[in-house]
PDB file of C-alpha atoms in Angstrom:
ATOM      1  CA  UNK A   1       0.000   0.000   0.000  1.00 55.00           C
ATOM      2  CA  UNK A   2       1.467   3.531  -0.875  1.00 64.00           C
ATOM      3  CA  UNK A   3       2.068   5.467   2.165  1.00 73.00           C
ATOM      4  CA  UNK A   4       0.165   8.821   2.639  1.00 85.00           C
ATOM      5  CA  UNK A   5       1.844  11.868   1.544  1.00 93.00           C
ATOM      6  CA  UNK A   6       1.766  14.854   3.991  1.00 96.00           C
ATOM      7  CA  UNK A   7       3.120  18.555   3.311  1.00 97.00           C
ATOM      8  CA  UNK A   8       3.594  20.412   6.569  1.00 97.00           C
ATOM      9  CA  UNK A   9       4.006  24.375   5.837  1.00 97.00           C
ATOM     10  CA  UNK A  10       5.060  26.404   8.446  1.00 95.00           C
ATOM     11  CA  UNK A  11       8.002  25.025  11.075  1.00 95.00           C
ATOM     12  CA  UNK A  12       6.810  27.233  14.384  1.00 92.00           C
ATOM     13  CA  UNK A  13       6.107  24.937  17.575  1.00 91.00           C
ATOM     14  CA  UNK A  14       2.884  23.437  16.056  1.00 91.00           C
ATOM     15  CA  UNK A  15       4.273  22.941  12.705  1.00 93.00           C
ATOM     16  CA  UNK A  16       7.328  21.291  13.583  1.00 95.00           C
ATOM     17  CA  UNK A  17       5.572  18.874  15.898  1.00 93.00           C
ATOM     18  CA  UNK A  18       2.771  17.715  13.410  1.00 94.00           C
ATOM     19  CA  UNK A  19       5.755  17.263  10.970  1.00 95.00           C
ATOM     20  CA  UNK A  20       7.774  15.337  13.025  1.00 94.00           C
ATOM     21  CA  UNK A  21       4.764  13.223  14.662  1.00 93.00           C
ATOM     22  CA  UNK A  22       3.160  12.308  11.076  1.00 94.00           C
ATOM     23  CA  UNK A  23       7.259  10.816  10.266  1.00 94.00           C
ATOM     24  CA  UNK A  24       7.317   8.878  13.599  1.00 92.00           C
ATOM     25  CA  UNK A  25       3.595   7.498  12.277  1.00 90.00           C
ATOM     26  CA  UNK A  26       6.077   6.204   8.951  1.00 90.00           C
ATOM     27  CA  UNK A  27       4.161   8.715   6.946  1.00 93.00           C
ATOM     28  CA  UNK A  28       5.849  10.402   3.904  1.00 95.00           C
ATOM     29  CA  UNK A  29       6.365  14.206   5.248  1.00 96.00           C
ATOM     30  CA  UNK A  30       7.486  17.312   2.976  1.00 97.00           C
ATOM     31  CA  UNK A  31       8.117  19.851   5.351  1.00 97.00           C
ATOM     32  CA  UNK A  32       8.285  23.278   4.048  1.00 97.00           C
ATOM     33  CA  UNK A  33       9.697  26.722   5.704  1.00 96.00           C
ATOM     34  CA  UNK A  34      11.423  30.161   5.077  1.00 94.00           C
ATOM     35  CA  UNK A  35      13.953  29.086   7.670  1.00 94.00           C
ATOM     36  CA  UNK A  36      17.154  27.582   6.711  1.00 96.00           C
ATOM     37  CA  UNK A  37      17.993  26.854  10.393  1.00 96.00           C
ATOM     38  CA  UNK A  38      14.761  25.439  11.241  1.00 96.00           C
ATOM     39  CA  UNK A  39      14.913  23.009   7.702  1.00 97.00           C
ATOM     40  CA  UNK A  40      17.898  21.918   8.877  1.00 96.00           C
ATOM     41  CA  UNK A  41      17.316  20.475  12.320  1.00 96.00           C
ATOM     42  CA  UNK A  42      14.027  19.010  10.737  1.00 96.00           C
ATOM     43  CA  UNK A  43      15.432  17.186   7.267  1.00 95.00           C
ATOM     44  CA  UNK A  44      16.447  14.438   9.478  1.00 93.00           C
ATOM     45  CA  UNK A  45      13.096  13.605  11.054  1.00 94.00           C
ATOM     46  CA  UNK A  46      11.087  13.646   7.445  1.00 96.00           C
ATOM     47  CA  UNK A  47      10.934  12.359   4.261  1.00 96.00           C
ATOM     48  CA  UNK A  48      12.166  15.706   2.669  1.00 96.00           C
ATOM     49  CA  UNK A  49      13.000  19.361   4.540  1.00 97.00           C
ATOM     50  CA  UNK A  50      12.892  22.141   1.603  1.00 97.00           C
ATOM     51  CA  UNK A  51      13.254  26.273   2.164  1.00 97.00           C
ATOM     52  CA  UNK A  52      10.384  27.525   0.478  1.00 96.00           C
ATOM     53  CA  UNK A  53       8.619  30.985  -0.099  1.00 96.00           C
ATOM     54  CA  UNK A  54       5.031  29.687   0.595  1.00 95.00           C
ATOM     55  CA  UNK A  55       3.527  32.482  -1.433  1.00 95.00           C
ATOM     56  CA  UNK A  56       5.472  31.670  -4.908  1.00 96.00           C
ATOM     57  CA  UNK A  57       3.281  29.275  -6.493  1.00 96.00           C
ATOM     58  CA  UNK A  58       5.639  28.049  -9.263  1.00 96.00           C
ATOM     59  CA  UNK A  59       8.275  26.998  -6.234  1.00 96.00           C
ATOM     60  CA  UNK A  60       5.542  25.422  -4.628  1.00 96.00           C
ATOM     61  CA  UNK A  61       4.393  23.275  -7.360  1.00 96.00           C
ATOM     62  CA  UNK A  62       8.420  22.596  -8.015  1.00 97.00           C
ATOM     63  CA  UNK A  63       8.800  21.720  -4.070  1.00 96.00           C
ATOM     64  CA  UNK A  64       5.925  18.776  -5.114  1.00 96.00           C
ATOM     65  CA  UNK A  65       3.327  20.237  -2.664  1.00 96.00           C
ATOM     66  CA  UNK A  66       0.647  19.109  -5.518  1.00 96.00           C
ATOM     67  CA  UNK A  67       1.634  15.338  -4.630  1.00 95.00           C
ATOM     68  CA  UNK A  68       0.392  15.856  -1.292  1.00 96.00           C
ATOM     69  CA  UNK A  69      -2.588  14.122  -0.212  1.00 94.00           C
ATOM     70  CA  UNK A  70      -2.962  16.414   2.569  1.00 95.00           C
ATOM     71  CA  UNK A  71      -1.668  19.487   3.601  1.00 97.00           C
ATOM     72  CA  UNK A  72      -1.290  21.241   6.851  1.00 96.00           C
ATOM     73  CA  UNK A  73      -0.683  24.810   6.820  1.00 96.00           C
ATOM     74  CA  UNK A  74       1.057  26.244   9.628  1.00 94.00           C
ATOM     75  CA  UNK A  75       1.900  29.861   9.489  1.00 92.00           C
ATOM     76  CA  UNK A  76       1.297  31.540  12.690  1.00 74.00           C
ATOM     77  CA  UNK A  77       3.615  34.760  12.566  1.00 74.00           C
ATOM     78  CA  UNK A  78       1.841  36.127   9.165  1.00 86.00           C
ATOM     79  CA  UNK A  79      -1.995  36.140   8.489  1.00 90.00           C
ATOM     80  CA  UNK A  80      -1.582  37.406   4.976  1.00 93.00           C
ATOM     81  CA  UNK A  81       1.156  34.583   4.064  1.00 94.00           C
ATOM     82  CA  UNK A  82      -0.918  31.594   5.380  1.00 94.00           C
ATOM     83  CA  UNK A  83      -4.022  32.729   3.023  1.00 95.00           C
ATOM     84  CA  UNK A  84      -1.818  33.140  -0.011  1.00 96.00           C
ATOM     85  CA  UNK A  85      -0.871  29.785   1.239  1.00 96.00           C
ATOM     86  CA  UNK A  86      -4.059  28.346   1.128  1.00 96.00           C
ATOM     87  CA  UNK A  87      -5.212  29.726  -1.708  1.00 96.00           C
ATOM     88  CA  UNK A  88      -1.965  28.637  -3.611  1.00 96.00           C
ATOM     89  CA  UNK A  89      -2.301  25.350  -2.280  1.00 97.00           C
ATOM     90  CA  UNK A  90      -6.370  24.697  -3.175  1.00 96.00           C
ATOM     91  CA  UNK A  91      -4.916  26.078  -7.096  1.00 95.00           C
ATOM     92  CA  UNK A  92      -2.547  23.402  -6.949  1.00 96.00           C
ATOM     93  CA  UNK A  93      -4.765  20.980  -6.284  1.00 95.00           C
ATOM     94  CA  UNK A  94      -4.377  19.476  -3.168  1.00 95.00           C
ATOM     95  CA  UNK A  95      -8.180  17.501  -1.857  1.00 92.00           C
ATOM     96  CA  UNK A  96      -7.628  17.927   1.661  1.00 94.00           C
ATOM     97  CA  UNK A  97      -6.215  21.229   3.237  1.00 95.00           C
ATOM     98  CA  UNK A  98      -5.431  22.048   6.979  1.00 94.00           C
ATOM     99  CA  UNK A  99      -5.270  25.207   8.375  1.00 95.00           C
ATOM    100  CA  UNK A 100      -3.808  26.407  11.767  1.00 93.00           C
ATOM    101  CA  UNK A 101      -5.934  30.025  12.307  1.00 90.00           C
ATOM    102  CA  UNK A 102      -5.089  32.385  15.076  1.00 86.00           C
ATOM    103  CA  UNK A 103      -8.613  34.530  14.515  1.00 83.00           C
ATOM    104  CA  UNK A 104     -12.185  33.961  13.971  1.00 81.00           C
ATOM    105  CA  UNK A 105     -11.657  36.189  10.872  1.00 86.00           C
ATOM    106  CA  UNK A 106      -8.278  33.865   9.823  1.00 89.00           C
ATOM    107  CA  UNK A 107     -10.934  30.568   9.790  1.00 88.00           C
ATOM    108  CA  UNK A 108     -13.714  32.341   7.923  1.00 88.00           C
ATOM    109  CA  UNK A 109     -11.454  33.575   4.707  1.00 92.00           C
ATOM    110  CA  UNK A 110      -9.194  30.217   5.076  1.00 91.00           C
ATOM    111  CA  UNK A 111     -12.956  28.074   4.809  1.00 90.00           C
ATOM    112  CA  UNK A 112     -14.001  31.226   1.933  1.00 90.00           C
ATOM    113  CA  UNK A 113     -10.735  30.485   0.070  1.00 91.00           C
ATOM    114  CA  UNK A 114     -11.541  26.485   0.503  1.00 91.00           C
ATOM    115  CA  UNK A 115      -9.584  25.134   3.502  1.00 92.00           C
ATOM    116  CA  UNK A 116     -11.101  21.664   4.257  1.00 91.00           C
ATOM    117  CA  UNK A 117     -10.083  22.070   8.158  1.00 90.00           C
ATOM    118  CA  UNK A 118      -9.227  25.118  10.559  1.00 89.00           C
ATOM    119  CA  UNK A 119      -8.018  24.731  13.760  1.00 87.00           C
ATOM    120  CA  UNK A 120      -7.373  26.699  17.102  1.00 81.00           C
ATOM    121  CA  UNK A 121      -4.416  24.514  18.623  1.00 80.00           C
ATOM    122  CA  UNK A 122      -4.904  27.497  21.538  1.00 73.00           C
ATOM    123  CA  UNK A 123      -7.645  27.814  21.982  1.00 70.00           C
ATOM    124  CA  UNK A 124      -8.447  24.136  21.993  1.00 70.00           C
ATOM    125  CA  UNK A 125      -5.675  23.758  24.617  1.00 70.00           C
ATOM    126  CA  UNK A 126      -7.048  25.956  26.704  1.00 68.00           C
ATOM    127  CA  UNK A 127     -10.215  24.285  26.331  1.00 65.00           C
ATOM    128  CA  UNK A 128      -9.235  21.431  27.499  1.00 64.00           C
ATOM    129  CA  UNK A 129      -6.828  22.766  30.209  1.00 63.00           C
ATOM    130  CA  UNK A 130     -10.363  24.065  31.755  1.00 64.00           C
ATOM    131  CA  UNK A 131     -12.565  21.130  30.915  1.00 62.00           C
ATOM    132  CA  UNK A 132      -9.628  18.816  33.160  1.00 59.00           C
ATOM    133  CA  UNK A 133      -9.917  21.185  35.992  1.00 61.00           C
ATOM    134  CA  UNK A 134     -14.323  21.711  35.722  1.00 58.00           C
ATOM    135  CA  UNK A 135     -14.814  18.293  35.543  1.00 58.00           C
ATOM    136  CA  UNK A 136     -11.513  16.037  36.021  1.00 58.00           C
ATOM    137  CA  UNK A 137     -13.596  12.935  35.189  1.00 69.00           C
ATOM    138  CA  UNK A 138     -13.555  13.274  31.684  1.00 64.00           C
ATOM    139  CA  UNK A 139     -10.226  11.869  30.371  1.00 65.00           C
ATOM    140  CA  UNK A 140     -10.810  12.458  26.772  1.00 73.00           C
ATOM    141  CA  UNK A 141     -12.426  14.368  24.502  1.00 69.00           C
ATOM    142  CA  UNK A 142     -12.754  14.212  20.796  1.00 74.00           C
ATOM    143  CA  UNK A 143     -15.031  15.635  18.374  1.00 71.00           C
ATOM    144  CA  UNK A 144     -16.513  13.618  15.508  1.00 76.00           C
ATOM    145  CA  UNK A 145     -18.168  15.096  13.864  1.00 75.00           C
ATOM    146  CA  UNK A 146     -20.225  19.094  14.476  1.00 72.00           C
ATOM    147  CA  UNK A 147     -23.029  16.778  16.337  1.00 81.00           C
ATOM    148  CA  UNK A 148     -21.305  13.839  17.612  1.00 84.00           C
ATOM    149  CA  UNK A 149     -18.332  13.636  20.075  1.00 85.00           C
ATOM    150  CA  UNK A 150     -16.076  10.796  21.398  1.00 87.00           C
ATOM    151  CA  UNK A 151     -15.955  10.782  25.381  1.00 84.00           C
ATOM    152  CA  UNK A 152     -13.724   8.602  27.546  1.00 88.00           C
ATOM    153  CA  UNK A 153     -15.045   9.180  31.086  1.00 87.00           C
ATOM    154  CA  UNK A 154     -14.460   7.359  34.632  1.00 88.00           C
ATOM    155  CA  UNK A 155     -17.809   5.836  35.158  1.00 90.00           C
ATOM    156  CA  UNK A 156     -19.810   7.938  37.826  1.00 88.00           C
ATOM    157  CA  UNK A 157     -20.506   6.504  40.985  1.00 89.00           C
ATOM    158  CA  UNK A 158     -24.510   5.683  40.770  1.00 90.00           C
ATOM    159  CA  UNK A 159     -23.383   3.443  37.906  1.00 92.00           C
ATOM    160  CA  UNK A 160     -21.542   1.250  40.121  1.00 92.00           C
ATOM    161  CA  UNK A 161     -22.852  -2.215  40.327  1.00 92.00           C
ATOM    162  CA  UNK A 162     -24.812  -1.915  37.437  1.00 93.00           C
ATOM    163  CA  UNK A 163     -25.239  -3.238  34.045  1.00 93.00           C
ATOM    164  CA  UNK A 164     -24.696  -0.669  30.696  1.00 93.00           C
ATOM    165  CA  UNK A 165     -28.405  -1.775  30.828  1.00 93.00           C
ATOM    166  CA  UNK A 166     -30.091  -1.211  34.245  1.00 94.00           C
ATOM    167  CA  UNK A 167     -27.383   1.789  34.473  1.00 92.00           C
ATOM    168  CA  UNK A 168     -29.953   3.806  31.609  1.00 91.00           C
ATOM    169  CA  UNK A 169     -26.698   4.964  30.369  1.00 91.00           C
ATOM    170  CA  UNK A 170     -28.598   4.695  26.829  1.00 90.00           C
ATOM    171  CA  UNK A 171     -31.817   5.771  28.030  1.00 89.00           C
ATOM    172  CA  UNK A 172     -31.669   7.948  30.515  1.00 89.00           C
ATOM    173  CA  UNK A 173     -28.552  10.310  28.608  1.00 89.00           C
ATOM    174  CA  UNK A 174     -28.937   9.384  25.208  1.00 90.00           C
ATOM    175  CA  UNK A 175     -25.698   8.295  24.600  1.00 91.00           C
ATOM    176  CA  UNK A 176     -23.538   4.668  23.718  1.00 92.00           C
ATOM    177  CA  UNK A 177     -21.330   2.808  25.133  1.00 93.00           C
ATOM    178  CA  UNK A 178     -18.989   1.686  22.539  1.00 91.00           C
ATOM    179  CA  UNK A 179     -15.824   0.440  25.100  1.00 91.00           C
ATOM    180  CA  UNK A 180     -15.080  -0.586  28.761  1.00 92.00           C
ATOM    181  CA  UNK A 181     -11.309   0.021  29.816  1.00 89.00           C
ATOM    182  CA  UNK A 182     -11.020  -1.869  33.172  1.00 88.00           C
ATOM    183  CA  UNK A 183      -8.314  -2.341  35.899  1.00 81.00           C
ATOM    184  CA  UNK A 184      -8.210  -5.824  37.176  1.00 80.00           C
ATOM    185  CA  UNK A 185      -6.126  -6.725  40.102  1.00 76.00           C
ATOM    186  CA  UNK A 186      -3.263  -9.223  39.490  1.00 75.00           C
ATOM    187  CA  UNK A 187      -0.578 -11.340  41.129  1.00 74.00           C
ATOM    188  CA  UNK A 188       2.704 -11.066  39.354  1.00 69.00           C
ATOM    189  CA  UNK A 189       5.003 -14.083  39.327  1.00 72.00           C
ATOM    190  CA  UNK A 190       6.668 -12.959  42.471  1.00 73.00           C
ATOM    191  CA  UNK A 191       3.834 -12.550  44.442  1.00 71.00           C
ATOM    192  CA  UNK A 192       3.312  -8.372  43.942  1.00 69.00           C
ATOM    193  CA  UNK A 193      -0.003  -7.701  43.665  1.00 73.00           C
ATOM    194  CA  UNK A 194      -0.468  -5.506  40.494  1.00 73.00           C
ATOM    195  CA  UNK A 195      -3.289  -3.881  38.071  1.00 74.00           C
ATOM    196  CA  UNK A 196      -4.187  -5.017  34.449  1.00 77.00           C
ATOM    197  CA  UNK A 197      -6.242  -2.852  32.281  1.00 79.00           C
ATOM    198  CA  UNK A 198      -8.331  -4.666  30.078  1.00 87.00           C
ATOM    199  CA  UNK A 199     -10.083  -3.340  27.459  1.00 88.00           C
ATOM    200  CA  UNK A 200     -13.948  -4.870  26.489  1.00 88.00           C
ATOM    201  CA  UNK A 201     -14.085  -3.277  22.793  1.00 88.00           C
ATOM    202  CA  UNK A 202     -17.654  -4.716  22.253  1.00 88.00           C
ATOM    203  CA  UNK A 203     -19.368  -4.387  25.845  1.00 91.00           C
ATOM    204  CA  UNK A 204     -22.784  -6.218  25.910  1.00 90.00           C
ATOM    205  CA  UNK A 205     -26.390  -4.384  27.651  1.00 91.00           C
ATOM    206  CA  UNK A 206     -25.259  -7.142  30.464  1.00 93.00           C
ATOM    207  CA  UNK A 207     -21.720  -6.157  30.877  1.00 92.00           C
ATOM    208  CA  UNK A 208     -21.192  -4.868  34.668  1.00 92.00           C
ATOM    209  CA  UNK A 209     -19.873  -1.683  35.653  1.00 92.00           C
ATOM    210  CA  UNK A 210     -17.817  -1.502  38.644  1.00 90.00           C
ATOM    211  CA  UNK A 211     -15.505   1.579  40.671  1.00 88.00           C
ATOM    212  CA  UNK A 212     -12.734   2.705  38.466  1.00 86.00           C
ATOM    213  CA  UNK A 213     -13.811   1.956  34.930  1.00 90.00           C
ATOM    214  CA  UNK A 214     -13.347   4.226  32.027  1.00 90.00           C
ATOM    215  CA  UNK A 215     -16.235   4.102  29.875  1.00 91.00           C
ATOM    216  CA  UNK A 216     -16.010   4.944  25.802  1.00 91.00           C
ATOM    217  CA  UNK A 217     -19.270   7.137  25.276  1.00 91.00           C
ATOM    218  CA  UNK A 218     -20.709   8.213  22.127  1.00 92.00           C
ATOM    219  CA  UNK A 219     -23.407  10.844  21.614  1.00 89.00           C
ATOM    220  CA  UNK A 220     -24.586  14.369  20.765  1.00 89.00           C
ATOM    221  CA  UNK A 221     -23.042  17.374  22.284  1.00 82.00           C
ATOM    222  CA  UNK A 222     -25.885  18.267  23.862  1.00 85.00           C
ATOM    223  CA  UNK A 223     -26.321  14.335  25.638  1.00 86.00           C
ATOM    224  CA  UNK A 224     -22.758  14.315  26.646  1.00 84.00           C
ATOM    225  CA  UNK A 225     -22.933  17.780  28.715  1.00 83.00           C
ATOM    226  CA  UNK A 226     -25.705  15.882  30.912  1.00 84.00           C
ATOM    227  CA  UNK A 227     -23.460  12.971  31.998  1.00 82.00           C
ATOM    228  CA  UNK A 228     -20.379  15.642  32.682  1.00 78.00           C
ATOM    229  CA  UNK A 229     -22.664  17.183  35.366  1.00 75.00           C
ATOM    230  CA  UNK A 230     -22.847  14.226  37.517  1.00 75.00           C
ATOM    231  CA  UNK A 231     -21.087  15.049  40.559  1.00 57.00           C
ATOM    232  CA  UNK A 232     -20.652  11.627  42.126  1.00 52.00           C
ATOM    233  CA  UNK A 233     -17.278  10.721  40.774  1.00 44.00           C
ATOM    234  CA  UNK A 234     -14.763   9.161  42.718  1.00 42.00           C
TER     235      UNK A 234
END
């Protein structure tokens, strides 16, 4: 199978660490800055390391940006540079385009121009920084899709004892339970006692759960915000 090309343009913190993540992942990564310093303690970690002026479309096209299956568009320092960016990159036909925005106003003329992502790396940290310290139950967070998110939370006390069923997890929230994580005691070959987590990818309406579980919700936005207000967590 032919790896997934990525083009990574912009080498700031964010940049740099999507770059060098999507290589460790065995991706094919064509990282792309103004910086000859920063190119050069990058060309190691990725498939190719090229200086670049993002806003010259003809050294974009030669730098093989159009082979790209995605690209991720990091330019944090210059507003103006990152939508000639996009805009030279949706030309050259790449399908799916990233953009890191640093304004409300950034997203709305990166989606105008035809950015197929914008993100708020953040603002989304700081979103999360609060959501650990609000409710510090809720491990994970992810968003699926602008109705549906992804919730890994540490099952609430009044669901102790109970079945996914006779819990009304479903019914009584709105929301699925698509995977138990579970610590199970153990005795290690010297005698230690230890914990095993065990993960129940397809959990059954009969499936227990007990104090300490991490439970793999699925639902709407608006049924997830109903089981983050239970304050019986332990």
């Amino acid at each position: 199978m032919k790896k997934r090309q990525f083009g990574v343009i912009g080498l700031g913190t964010f940049g740099f660490n999507v770059a060098a993540e999507l290589a460790k992942k065995g991706m094919q990564v064509l990282a792309i800055d103004n910086d000859t310093e920063i190119i050069n303690r990058i060309s190691e970690s990725v498939t190719q390391a090229l200086v670049v002026d993002a806003t010259d479309e003809k050294a974009m096209f030669n730098a093989g940006i159009a082979d790209c299956d995605s690209v991720i568009i990091s330019i944090g320092e210059s507003i103006e540079t990152s939508i000639l960016a996009t805009l030279i990159v949706k030309e050259l036909g790449v399908k799916n385009v990233i953009v890191k925005c640093v304004s409300l106003w950034h997203s709305k003329v990166a989606a105008k121009l035809g950015a197929d992502t914008v993100v708020y790396p953040e603002f989304e940290m700081a979103k999360k920084l609060v959501d650990s310290i609000i409710t510090p139950n809720i491990l994970e967070q992810i968003e699926l899709s602008k109705d549906y998110n992804l919730l890994e939370i540490v099952a609430p006390k009044e669901f102790w004892g109970k079945t996914i069923k006779t819990s009304g997890i479903r019914n009584n929230y709105g929301i699925n339970v698509i995977a138990v994580r579970k610590q199970i005691p153990i005795v290690d070959d010297n005698g230690h006692t230890d914990i095993k987590e065990e993960i129940n990818m397809v959990p059954g309406a009969d499936d227990e759960i007990n104090q300490n579980d991490v439970l793999v919700v699925v639902g709407s936005h608006s049924s997830l915000e109903k089981i983050k207000k239970i304050k019986d967590i332990k």
